[in-house]
Amino acid sequence: MTVLNGTTAGDVAGRLADQILAGPDGYSGVVGDAQWAAEIRRLVDQRGATLLAHNYQLPEIQDVADHVGDSLALSRIAADAPEDTIVFCGVHFMAETAKILSPDKTVLIPDQRAGCSLADSITVEELRAWKDEYPDAVVVSYVNTTAAVKALTDICCTSANAVDVVASIPADREVLFCPDQFLGAHVRRVTGRTNMHIWAGECHVHAGINGDELAGQARSHPDAELFVHPECGCATSALYLAGEGAVPEERVKILSTGGMLDAARETRASQVLVATEIGMLHQLRRAAPEVDFLAVNDRASCRYMKMITPAALLRCLIDGADEVHVDPETARLGRASVQRMIAIGQPGGGE
């Protein structure tokens, strides 16, 4: 590891910058304490920036942000924000989406190496070949995809509106749904659509939350509600548990991250089991502090999301790194696929 040279954005910033360690797995060496948070806010104001944090970010990153939410909702906030600089604490495709919707703004991500296993599970070349197999099909892509894939997409979707997006397509048109196989299976199950082809991609974190774990947790917490993200490998198991009567049907909720927050504010349960990335627990506990939220799998942590560390964010604000660029034509085509989705409705509840 090497120590980055600090810049003189203030005495505190310089001292903290001298502590930053740069390694192949990310930036470290800085504690996200109150002094750090105050300096982050000072630097955000100095840059005239808006600071956005995804629900899966570290708690200290969420707490210092101007806005916390899912990636699409945050990108739409970025587009409407008066500031000319957007600092997106999330993974790379999210910052790309912000750039697509705000082409004239500067978009920074604290560590450009923060990728996404789900977005990486389909490439432009693979999508192009798939389209060649089904030339008359409508391509529906989850927003958790790269800008280049969005540019080849007819209409994007989120987990909150994927059912509505697919239902909006004429019944006689074939649908290519990518890249998440579990969300695709959920949509096919709800819509009953038989001419829907699903790409075999997955988020490594959500895929790792399995049905056996969910069933075991449900048995251990018989009065708990279940909040299950449709990207999870256990989503089908959750519905099976409800269908078999192992868990009352009304306690099983298949929800996007935004939907989980809404449900948290409304639940009357004293305990909720949550099947998604564990960063979500922070916002759920803030939304309903009287409820005991428990992770179905407490190891369900995305290493890419957690690359946005206090040190990485400090470096980003001091040095203006790392800027995200999207080719203008790619951005234009990707923006059209996102806007078609927004026109259908319910786009802000995102992943």
mmCIF file of C-alpha atoms in Angstrom:
data_model
loop_
_atom_site.group_PDB
_atom_site.id
_atom_site.type_symbol
_atom_site.label_atom_id
_atom_site.label_comp_id
_atom_site.label_asym_id
_atom_site.label_seq_id
_atom_site.Cartn_x
_atom_site.Cartn_y
_atom_site.Cartn_z
ATOM 1 C CA MET A 1 0.000 0.000 0.000
ATOM 2 C CA THR A 2 1.039 3.574 -0.623
ATOM 3 C CA VAL A 3 0.006 6.745 1.165
ATOM 4 C CA LEU A 4 -1.593 9.401 -1.026
ATOM 5 C CA ASN A 5 -0.297 12.931 -0.803
ATOM 6 C CA GLY A 6 -2.792 15.249 0.897
ATOM 7 C CA THR A 7 -3.910 18.513 -0.644
ATOM 8 C CA THR A 8 -4.413 21.761 1.189
ATOM 9 C CA ALA A 9 -8.208 22.057 1.155
ATOM 10 C CA GLY A 10 -7.937 23.111 4.811
ATOM 11 C CA ASP A 11 -5.869 22.020 7.767
ATOM 12 C CA VAL A 12 -8.258 19.229 8.719
ATOM 13 C CA ALA A 13 -8.590 18.008 5.143
ATOM 14 C CA GLY A 14 -4.816 17.999 4.705
ATOM 15 C CA ARG A 15 -4.267 16.049 7.897
ATOM 16 C CA LEU A 16 -6.981 13.514 7.040
ATOM 17 C CA ALA A 17 -5.726 13.216 3.469
ATOM 18 C CA ASP A 18 -2.277 12.282 4.766
ATOM 19 C CA GLN A 19 -3.903 9.281 6.466
ATOM 20 C CA ILE A 20 -5.466 7.867 3.280
ATOM 21 C CA LEU A 21 -4.092 4.498 2.233
ATOM 22 C CA ALA A 22 -4.511 3.409 -1.367
ATOM 23 C CA GLY A 23 -4.686 -0.322 -1.973
ATOM 24 C CA PRO A 24 -5.950 -2.698 -4.650
ATOM 25 C CA ASP A 25 -9.123 -3.345 -2.647
ATOM 26 C CA GLY A 26 -9.926 0.310 -2.050
ATOM 27 C CA TYR A 27 -9.022 3.318 0.051
ATOM 28 C CA SER A 28 -8.686 3.102 3.821
ATOM 29 C CA GLY A 29 -6.992 4.779 6.775
ATOM 30 C CA VAL A 30 -9.685 7.347 7.650
ATOM 31 C CA VAL A 31 -12.365 6.898 10.306
ATOM 32 C CA GLY A 32 -15.845 8.175 9.478
ATOM 33 C CA ASP A 33 -16.216 10.129 12.723
ATOM 34 C CA ALA A 34 -17.800 13.513 13.472
ATOM 35 C CA GLN A 35 -14.694 15.455 12.446
ATOM 36 C CA TRP A 36 -14.566 13.597 9.131
ATOM 37 C CA ALA A 37 -18.281 14.223 8.557
ATOM 38 C CA ALA A 38 -17.899 17.940 9.212
ATOM 39 C CA GLU A 39 -15.000 18.115 6.760
ATOM 40 C CA ILE A 40 -16.951 16.183 4.127
ATOM 41 C CA ARG A 41 -19.823 18.640 4.401
ATOM 42 C CA ARG A 42 -17.415 21.574 4.127
ATOM 43 C CA LEU A 43 -15.836 20.116 0.994
ATOM 44 C CA VAL A 44 -19.242 19.349 -0.537
ATOM 45 C CA ASP A 45 -20.246 22.970 -0.046
ATOM 46 C CA GLN A 46 -16.901 24.181 -1.359
ATOM 47 C CA ARG A 47 -17.355 22.162 -4.552
ATOM 48 C CA GLY A 48 -20.973 23.221 -4.946
ATOM 49 C CA ALA A 49 -21.911 19.557 -5.069
ATOM 50 C CA THR A 50 -24.828 17.312 -4.223
ATOM 51 C CA LEU A 51 -23.818 14.193 -2.266
ATOM 52 C CA LEU A 52 -25.871 11.077 -2.991
ATOM 53 C CA ALA A 53 -25.652 7.709 -1.203
ATOM 54 C CA HIS A 54 -27.255 4.411 -2.112
ATOM 55 C CA ASN A 55 -29.182 2.427 0.505
ATOM 56 C CA TYR A 56 -26.445 -0.245 0.540
ATOM 57 C CA GLN A 57 -23.645 2.144 1.489
ATOM 58 C CA LEU A 58 -21.850 2.143 4.845
ATOM 59 C CA PRO A 59 -23.928 3.848 7.575
ATOM 60 C CA GLU A 60 -21.460 6.741 7.959
ATOM 61 C CA ILE A 61 -21.649 7.401 4.210
ATOM 62 C CA GLN A 62 -25.444 7.379 4.316
ATOM 63 C CA ASP A 63 -25.514 9.716 7.308
ATOM 64 C CA VAL A 64 -23.342 12.395 5.684
ATOM 65 C CA ALA A 65 -25.196 12.436 2.341
ATOM 66 C CA ASP A 66 -27.686 15.015 1.116
ATOM 67 C CA HIS A 67 -29.939 12.255 -0.221
ATOM 68 C CA VAL A 68 -30.149 8.495 0.370
ATOM 69 C CA GLY A 69 -32.137 6.103 -1.784
ATOM 70 C CA ASP A 70 -32.090 3.689 -4.692
ATOM 71 C CA SER A 71 -30.022 4.431 -7.759
ATOM 72 C CA LEU A 72 -32.733 5.665 -10.113
ATOM 73 C CA ALA A 73 -34.410 7.888 -7.549
ATOM 74 C CA LEU A 74 -31.008 9.385 -6.739
ATOM 75 C CA SER A 75 -30.228 9.932 -10.426
ATOM 76 C CA ARG A 76 -33.513 11.779 -10.864
ATOM 77 C CA ILE A 77 -32.708 13.908 -7.811
ATOM 78 C CA ALA A 78 -29.324 14.645 -9.371
ATOM 79 C CA ALA A 79 -30.969 15.795 -12.590
ATOM 80 C CA ASP A 80 -33.208 18.222 -10.697
ATOM 81 C CA ALA A 81 -30.555 19.482 -8.273
ATOM 82 C CA PRO A 82 -29.293 23.046 -8.804
ATOM 83 C CA GLU A 83 -25.684 21.983 -8.172
ATOM 84 C CA ASP A 84 -23.407 21.340 -11.145
ATOM 85 C CA THR A 85 -21.443 18.526 -9.479
ATOM 86 C CA ILE A 86 -22.893 15.194 -8.386
ATOM 87 C CA VAL A 87 -20.943 12.939 -6.040
ATOM 88 C CA PHE A 88 -22.515 9.481 -6.266
ATOM 89 C CA CYS A 89 -21.688 7.059 -3.462
ATOM 90 C CA GLY A 90 -22.690 3.814 -5.103
ATOM 91 C CA VAL A 91 -21.403 1.480 -7.798
ATOM 92 C CA HIS A 92 -20.283 2.503 -11.271
ATOM 93 C CA PHE A 93 -23.463 1.835 -13.274
ATOM 94 C CA MET A 94 -25.361 4.097 -10.864
ATOM 95 C CA ALA A 95 -23.014 7.003 -11.475
ATOM 96 C CA GLU A 96 -23.361 6.313 -15.214
ATOM 97 C CA THR A 97 -27.139 6.570 -14.923
ATOM 98 C CA ALA A 98 -26.774 9.907 -13.142
ATOM 99 C CA LYS A 99 -24.541 11.098 -15.991
ATOM 100 C CA ILE A 100 -27.070 9.868 -18.571
ATOM 101 C CA LEU A 101 -29.812 11.928 -16.933
ATOM 102 C CA SER A 102 -27.497 14.903 -16.206
ATOM 103 C CA PRO A 103 -25.200 15.038 -19.257
ATOM 104 C CA ASP A 104 -24.076 18.616 -18.600
ATOM 105 C CA LYS A 105 -23.112 18.003 -14.963
ATOM 106 C CA THR A 106 -19.867 16.698 -13.502
ATOM 107 C CA VAL A 107 -20.476 13.279 -11.931
ATOM 108 C CA LEU A 108 -17.921 11.867 -9.521
ATOM 109 C CA ILE A 109 -17.744 8.415 -7.909
ATOM 110 C CA PRO A 110 -15.405 8.026 -4.916
ATOM 111 C CA ASP A 111 -13.828 4.873 -6.389
ATOM 112 C CA GLN A 112 -14.365 4.031 -10.062
ATOM 113 C CA ARG A 113 -13.356 0.420 -9.349
ATOM 114 C CA ALA A 114 -16.659 -0.111 -7.524
ATOM 115 C CA GLY A 115 -18.357 -2.353 -10.065
ATOM 116 C CA CYS A 116 -21.420 -4.604 -9.955
ATOM 117 C CA SER A 117 -21.635 -8.356 -10.501
ATOM 118 C CA LEU A 118 -25.189 -8.035 -11.826
ATOM 119 C CA ALA A 119 -24.376 -5.280 -14.325
ATOM 120 C CA ASP A 120 -21.342 -7.292 -15.427
ATOM 121 C CA SER A 121 -23.442 -10.409 -16.056
ATOM 122 C CA ILE A 122 -24.451 -9.185 -19.513
ATOM 123 C CA THR A 123 -22.194 -7.408 -21.992
ATOM 124 C CA VAL A 124 -23.078 -5.326 -25.031
ATOM 125 C CA GLU A 125 -21.843 -8.112 -27.292
ATOM 126 C CA GLU A 126 -23.989 -10.703 -25.529
ATOM 127 C CA LEU A 127 -27.084 -8.513 -25.677
ATOM 128 C CA ARG A 128 -26.519 -7.755 -29.354
ATOM 129 C CA ALA A 129 -26.235 -11.485 -30.141
ATOM 130 C CA TRP A 130 -29.377 -12.218 -28.100
ATOM 131 C CA LYS A 131 -31.278 -9.541 -30.007
ATOM 132 C CA ASP A 132 -30.152 -11.100 -33.274
ATOM 133 C CA GLU A 133 -31.795 -14.368 -32.182
ATOM 134 C CA TYR A 134 -35.103 -12.565 -31.524
ATOM 135 C CA PRO A 135 -35.128 -9.587 -33.913
ATOM 136 C CA ASP A 136 -38.756 -8.632 -33.217
ATOM 137 C CA ALA A 137 -38.527 -8.862 -29.422
ATOM 138 C CA VAL A 138 -38.710 -5.922 -27.023
ATOM 139 C CA VAL A 139 -35.644 -5.633 -24.799
ATOM 140 C CA VAL A 140 -36.379 -4.800 -21.155
ATOM 141 C CA SER A 141 -33.292 -4.132 -19.048
ATOM 142 C CA TYR A 142 -33.109 -3.623 -15.321
ATOM 143 C CA VAL A 143 -31.553 -0.277 -14.414
ATOM 144 C CA ASN A 144 -28.722 -2.299 -12.850
ATOM 145 C CA THR A 145 -26.931 -2.386 -16.193
ATOM 146 C CA THR A 146 -24.146 -0.437 -17.858
ATOM 147 C CA ALA A 147 -24.806 2.633 -19.980
ATOM 148 C CA ALA A 148 -23.831 0.652 -23.086
ATOM 149 C CA VAL A 149 -26.462 -2.016 -22.363
ATOM 150 C CA LYS A 150 -29.092 0.649 -21.700
ATOM 151 C CA ALA A 151 -28.279 2.093 -25.123
ATOM 152 C CA LEU A 152 -29.290 -1.239 -26.725
ATOM 153 C CA THR A 153 -32.429 -1.458 -24.604
ATOM 154 C CA ASP A 154 -35.968 -0.567 -25.656
ATOM 155 C CA ILE A 155 -37.181 0.181 -22.142
ATOM 156 C CA CYS A 156 -35.592 0.000 -18.703
ATOM 157 C CA CYS A 157 -37.280 -1.091 -15.499
ATOM 158 C CA THR A 158 -36.761 -1.121 -11.763
ATOM 159 C CA SER A 159 -37.773 -3.899 -9.395
ATOM 160 C CA ALA A 160 -40.678 -1.672 -8.334
ATOM 161 C CA ASN A 161 -42.123 -1.237 -11.833
ATOM 162 C CA ALA A 162 -40.796 -4.253 -13.760
ATOM 163 C CA VAL A 163 -44.231 -5.890 -13.766
ATOM 164 C CA ASP A 164 -45.875 -2.718 -15.104
ATOM 165 C CA VAL A 165 -43.181 -2.275 -17.762
ATOM 166 C CA VAL A 166 -43.553 -5.817 -19.083
ATOM 167 C CA ALA A 167 -47.356 -5.606 -18.890
ATOM 168 C CA SER A 168 -47.242 -2.455 -21.039
ATOM 169 C CA ILE A 169 -45.756 -4.410 -23.958
ATOM 170 C CA PRO A 170 -48.294 -5.873 -26.421
ATOM 171 C CA ALA A 171 -49.048 -9.476 -25.528
ATOM 172 C CA ASP A 172 -48.017 -10.800 -28.934
ATOM 173 C CA ARG A 173 -44.490 -9.328 -28.716
ATOM 174 C CA GLU A 174 -41.704 -11.467 -27.333
ATOM 175 C CA VAL A 175 -39.760 -9.926 -24.446
ATOM 176 C CA LEU A 176 -36.056 -10.249 -23.699
ATOM 177 C CA PHE A 177 -35.588 -9.499 -19.999
ATOM 178 C CA CYS A 178 -32.101 -8.917 -18.607
ATOM 179 C CA PRO A 179 -29.953 -9.324 -16.687
ATOM 180 C CA ASP A 180 -31.425 -10.591 -13.395
ATOM 181 C CA GLN A 181 -32.922 -14.078 -13.570
ATOM 182 C CA PHE A 182 -34.655 -13.857 -10.188
ATOM 183 C CA LEU A 183 -36.372 -10.546 -10.916
ATOM 184 C CA GLY A 184 -37.282 -11.923 -14.338
ATOM 185 C CA ALA A 185 -38.795 -15.037 -12.783
ATOM 186 C CA HIS A 186 -40.790 -12.852 -10.394
ATOM 187 C CA VAL A 187 -42.127 -10.762 -13.281
ATOM 188 C CA ARG A 188 -43.026 -13.826 -15.344
ATOM 189 C CA ARG A 189 -44.781 -15.369 -12.341
ATOM 190 C CA VAL A 190 -46.855 -12.229 -11.676
ATOM 191 C CA THR A 191 -47.691 -11.430 -15.304
ATOM 192 C CA GLY A 192 -48.150 -15.028 -16.457
ATOM 193 C CA ARG A 193 -46.325 -14.091 -19.638
ATOM 194 C CA THR A 194 -45.163 -17.118 -21.629
ATOM 195 C CA ASN A 195 -43.252 -15.299 -24.394
ATOM 196 C CA MET A 196 -40.711 -13.771 -22.024
ATOM 197 C CA HIS A 197 -37.073 -14.872 -22.289
ATOM 198 C CA ILE A 198 -34.904 -14.280 -19.220
ATOM 199 C CA TRP A 199 -31.152 -13.769 -19.131
ATOM 200 C CA ALA A 200 -29.330 -15.949 -16.585
ATOM 201 C CA GLY A 201 -27.622 -13.143 -14.681
ATOM 202 C CA GLU A 202 -27.592 -12.470 -10.969
ATOM 203 C CA CYS A 203 -26.322 -10.265 -8.190
ATOM 204 C CA HIS A 204 -23.817 -12.371 -6.259
ATOM 205 C CA VAL A 205 -25.035 -10.947 -2.956
ATOM 206 C CA HIS A 206 -28.751 -11.479 -3.518
ATOM 207 C CA ALA A 207 -28.227 -14.872 -5.145
ATOM 208 C CA GLY A 208 -26.381 -15.926 -1.997
ATOM 209 C CA ILE A 209 -29.437 -15.402 0.224
ATOM 210 C CA ASN A 210 -30.936 -18.839 -0.186
ATOM 211 C CA GLY A 211 -34.246 -20.470 0.580
ATOM 212 C CA ASP A 212 -32.928 -22.731 3.333
ATOM 213 C CA GLU A 213 -31.636 -19.714 5.261
ATOM 214 C CA LEU A 214 -34.948 -17.926 4.829
ATOM 215 C CA ALA A 215 -36.938 -20.949 5.971
ATOM 216 C CA GLY A 216 -34.673 -21.416 8.992
ATOM 217 C CA GLN A 217 -34.969 -17.770 10.005
ATOM 218 C CA ALA A 218 -38.736 -17.870 9.542
ATOM 219 C CA ARG A 219 -38.962 -20.907 11.834
ATOM 220 C CA SER A 220 -36.799 -19.165 14.444
ATOM 221 C CA HIS A 221 -38.891 -15.981 14.273
ATOM 222 C CA PRO A 222 -42.453 -17.247 13.761
ATOM 223 C CA ASP A 223 -44.109 -13.854 14.312
ATOM 224 C CA ALA A 224 -41.818 -11.863 12.009
ATOM 225 C CA GLU A 225 -42.758 -10.341 8.684
ATOM 226 C CA LEU A 226 -40.541 -11.113 5.680
ATOM 227 C CA PHE A 227 -39.249 -8.323 3.436
ATOM 228 C CA VAL A 228 -37.680 -10.025 0.407
ATOM 229 C CA HIS A 229 -36.007 -8.299 -2.517
ATOM 230 C CA PRO A 230 -37.014 -9.854 -5.861
ATOM 231 C CA GLU A 231 -33.341 -10.147 -6.865
ATOM 232 C CA CYS A 232 -32.901 -12.700 -4.095
ATOM 233 C CA GLY A 233 -32.490 -16.371 -4.828
ATOM 234 C CA CYS A 234 -34.921 -16.989 -1.970
ATOM 235 C CA ALA A 235 -37.853 -15.003 -3.416
ATOM 236 C CA THR A 236 -39.484 -18.150 -4.796
ATOM 237 C CA SER A 237 -38.926 -19.890 -1.459
ATOM 238 C CA ALA A 238 -40.665 -17.023 0.329
ATOM 239 C CA LEU A 239 -43.749 -17.450 -1.831
ATOM 240 C CA TYR A 240 -43.574 -21.217 -1.324
ATOM 241 C CA LEU A 241 -43.508 -20.760 2.455
ATOM 242 C CA ALA A 242 -46.593 -18.571 2.192
ATOM 243 C CA GLY A 243 -48.342 -21.010 -0.145
ATOM 244 C CA GLU A 244 -47.655 -23.922 2.186
ATOM 245 C CA GLY A 245 -48.873 -21.966 5.198
ATOM 246 C CA ALA A 246 -45.479 -22.072 6.918
ATOM 247 C CA VAL A 247 -45.642 -18.274 7.052
ATOM 248 C CA PRO A 248 -48.961 -16.391 6.839
ATOM 249 C CA GLU A 249 -49.310 -15.025 3.308
ATOM 250 C CA GLU A 250 -49.876 -11.464 4.497
ATOM 251 C CA ARG A 251 -46.470 -11.485 6.232
ATOM 252 C CA VAL A 252 -44.499 -12.220 3.032
ATOM 253 C CA LYS A 253 -43.709 -9.080 1.039
ATOM 254 C CA ILE A 254 -41.643 -9.079 -2.175
ATOM 255 C CA LEU A 255 -40.355 -5.504 -2.264
ATOM 256 C CA SER A 256 -37.876 -3.134 -3.867
ATOM 257 C CA THR A 257 -35.651 -1.162 -1.501
ATOM 258 C CA GLY A 258 -38.019 1.795 -1.760
ATOM 259 C CA GLY A 259 -40.945 -0.516 -1.124
ATOM 260 C CA MET A 260 -39.217 -1.863 1.984
ATOM 261 C CA LEU A 261 -38.961 1.637 3.422
ATOM 262 C CA ASP A 262 -42.647 2.290 2.760
ATOM 263 C CA ALA A 263 -43.586 -1.040 4.334
ATOM 264 C CA ALA A 264 -41.329 -0.375 7.336
ATOM 265 C CA ARG A 265 -43.209 2.830 8.119
ATOM 266 C CA GLU A 266 -46.543 1.011 7.921
ATOM 267 C CA THR A 267 -45.812 -2.348 9.537
ATOM 268 C CA ARG A 268 -47.376 -3.336 12.819
ATOM 269 C CA ALA A 269 -44.956 -6.205 13.287
ATOM 270 C CA SER A 270 -42.431 -5.973 16.096
ATOM 271 C CA GLN A 271 -39.865 -7.958 14.108
ATOM 272 C CA VAL A 272 -39.019 -8.089 10.393
ATOM 273 C CA LEU A 273 -36.648 -10.432 8.554
ATOM 274 C CA VAL A 274 -34.942 -8.659 5.671
ATOM 275 C CA ALA A 275 -33.567 -10.438 2.611
ATOM 276 C CA THR A 276 -31.365 -7.961 0.779
ATOM 277 C CA GLU A 277 -27.923 -6.367 1.108
ATOM 278 C CA ILE A 278 -27.317 -5.561 4.778
ATOM 279 C CA GLY A 279 -26.711 -1.846 4.182
ATOM 280 C CA MET A 280 -30.479 -1.513 3.847
ATOM 281 C CA LEU A 281 -30.941 -2.228 7.551
ATOM 282 C CA HIS A 282 -29.598 1.230 8.435
ATOM 283 C CA GLN A 283 -32.364 3.068 6.579
ATOM 284 C CA LEU A 284 -35.040 0.632 7.764
ATOM 285 C CA ARG A 285 -34.038 1.151 11.391
ATOM 286 C CA ARG A 286 -34.122 4.912 10.906
ATOM 287 C CA ALA A 287 -37.557 4.691 9.307
ATOM 288 C CA ALA A 288 -39.032 2.526 12.071
ATOM 289 C CA PRO A 289 -36.783 2.499 15.161
ATOM 290 C CA GLU A 290 -39.357 0.590 17.199
ATOM 291 C CA VAL A 291 -39.148 -2.439 14.873
ATOM 292 C CA ASP A 292 -36.460 -5.111 15.219
ATOM 293 C CA PHE A 293 -35.062 -5.547 11.694
ATOM 294 C CA LEU A 294 -32.904 -8.653 11.243
ATOM 295 C CA ALA A 295 -30.905 -9.756 8.206
ATOM 296 C CA VAL A 296 -31.857 -13.136 6.792
ATOM 297 C CA ASN A 297 -28.164 -13.460 5.937
ATOM 298 C CA ASP A 298 -25.879 -11.132 7.887
ATOM 299 C CA ARG A 299 -23.031 -11.894 5.456
ATOM 300 C CA ALA A 300 -24.942 -10.390 2.525
ATOM 301 C CA SER A 301 -22.584 -7.459 2.089
ATOM 302 C CA CYS A 302 -21.581 -6.151 -1.339
ATOM 303 C CA ARG A 303 -17.834 -5.638 -1.436
ATOM 304 C CA TYR A 304 -18.229 -3.190 -4.320
ATOM 305 C CA MET A 305 -20.658 -0.993 -2.409
ATOM 306 C CA LYS A 306 -18.335 -1.071 0.578
ATOM 307 C CA MET A 307 -15.437 0.221 -1.557
ATOM 308 C CA ILE A 308 -16.961 3.662 -1.045
ATOM 309 C CA THR A 309 -15.191 4.237 2.256
ATOM 310 C CA PRO A 310 -14.725 7.420 4.295
ATOM 311 C CA ALA A 311 -11.206 7.630 2.837
ATOM 312 C CA ALA A 312 -12.473 7.213 -0.730
ATOM 313 C CA LEU A 313 -15.103 9.927 -0.304
ATOM 314 C CA LEU A 314 -12.570 12.329 1.223
ATOM 315 C CA ARG A 315 -10.147 11.713 -1.646
ATOM 316 C CA CYS A 316 -12.938 12.244 -4.172
ATOM 317 C CA LEU A 317 -13.882 15.628 -2.750
ATOM 318 C CA ILE A 318 -10.316 16.872 -2.360
ATOM 319 C CA ASP A 319 -9.022 15.716 -5.752
ATOM 320 C CA GLY A 320 -12.207 15.744 -7.841
ATOM 321 C CA ALA A 321 -11.794 12.019 -8.481
ATOM 322 C CA ASP A 322 -13.090 9.833 -10.092
ATOM 323 C CA GLU A 323 -15.077 11.544 -12.854
ATOM 324 C CA VAL A 324 -17.578 9.420 -14.784
ATOM 325 C CA HIS A 325 -17.909 9.873 -18.542
ATOM 326 C CA VAL A 326 -20.507 8.427 -20.916
ATOM 327 C CA ASP A 327 -20.205 8.728 -24.676
ATOM 328 C CA PRO A 328 -22.833 11.287 -25.842
ATOM 329 C CA GLU A 329 -24.530 8.921 -28.312
ATOM 330 C CA THR A 330 -24.594 6.111 -25.741
ATOM 331 C CA ALA A 331 -26.062 8.557 -23.239
ATOM 332 C CA ARG A 332 -28.716 9.709 -25.722
ATOM 333 C CA LEU A 333 -29.877 6.168 -26.462
ATOM 334 C CA GLY A 334 -29.712 5.115 -22.807
ATOM 335 C CA ARG A 335 -31.642 8.198 -21.746
ATOM 336 C CA ALA A 336 -34.453 7.284 -24.148
ATOM 337 C CA SER A 337 -34.814 3.803 -22.614
ATOM 338 C CA VAL A 338 -34.924 5.280 -19.101
ATOM 339 C CA GLN A 339 -37.434 7.965 -20.109
ATOM 340 C CA ARG A 340 -39.750 5.365 -21.656
ATOM 341 C CA MET A 341 -39.752 3.619 -18.289
ATOM 342 C CA ILE A 342 -40.418 6.842 -16.379
ATOM 343 C CA ALA A 343 -43.420 7.504 -18.613
ATOM 344 C CA ILE A 344 -44.988 4.237 -17.425
ATOM 345 C CA GLY A 345 -44.777 5.248 -13.774
ATOM 346 C CA GLN A 346 -43.479 4.095 -10.383
ATOM 347 C CA PRO A 347 -39.834 4.562 -11.347
ATOM 348 C CA GLY A 348 -38.558 6.098 -8.122
ATOM 349 C CA GLY A 349 -38.738 3.004 -5.930
ATOM 350 C CA GLY A 350 -35.802 1.585 -7.843
ATOM 351 C CA GLU A 351 -33.846 -1.517 -6.992
#
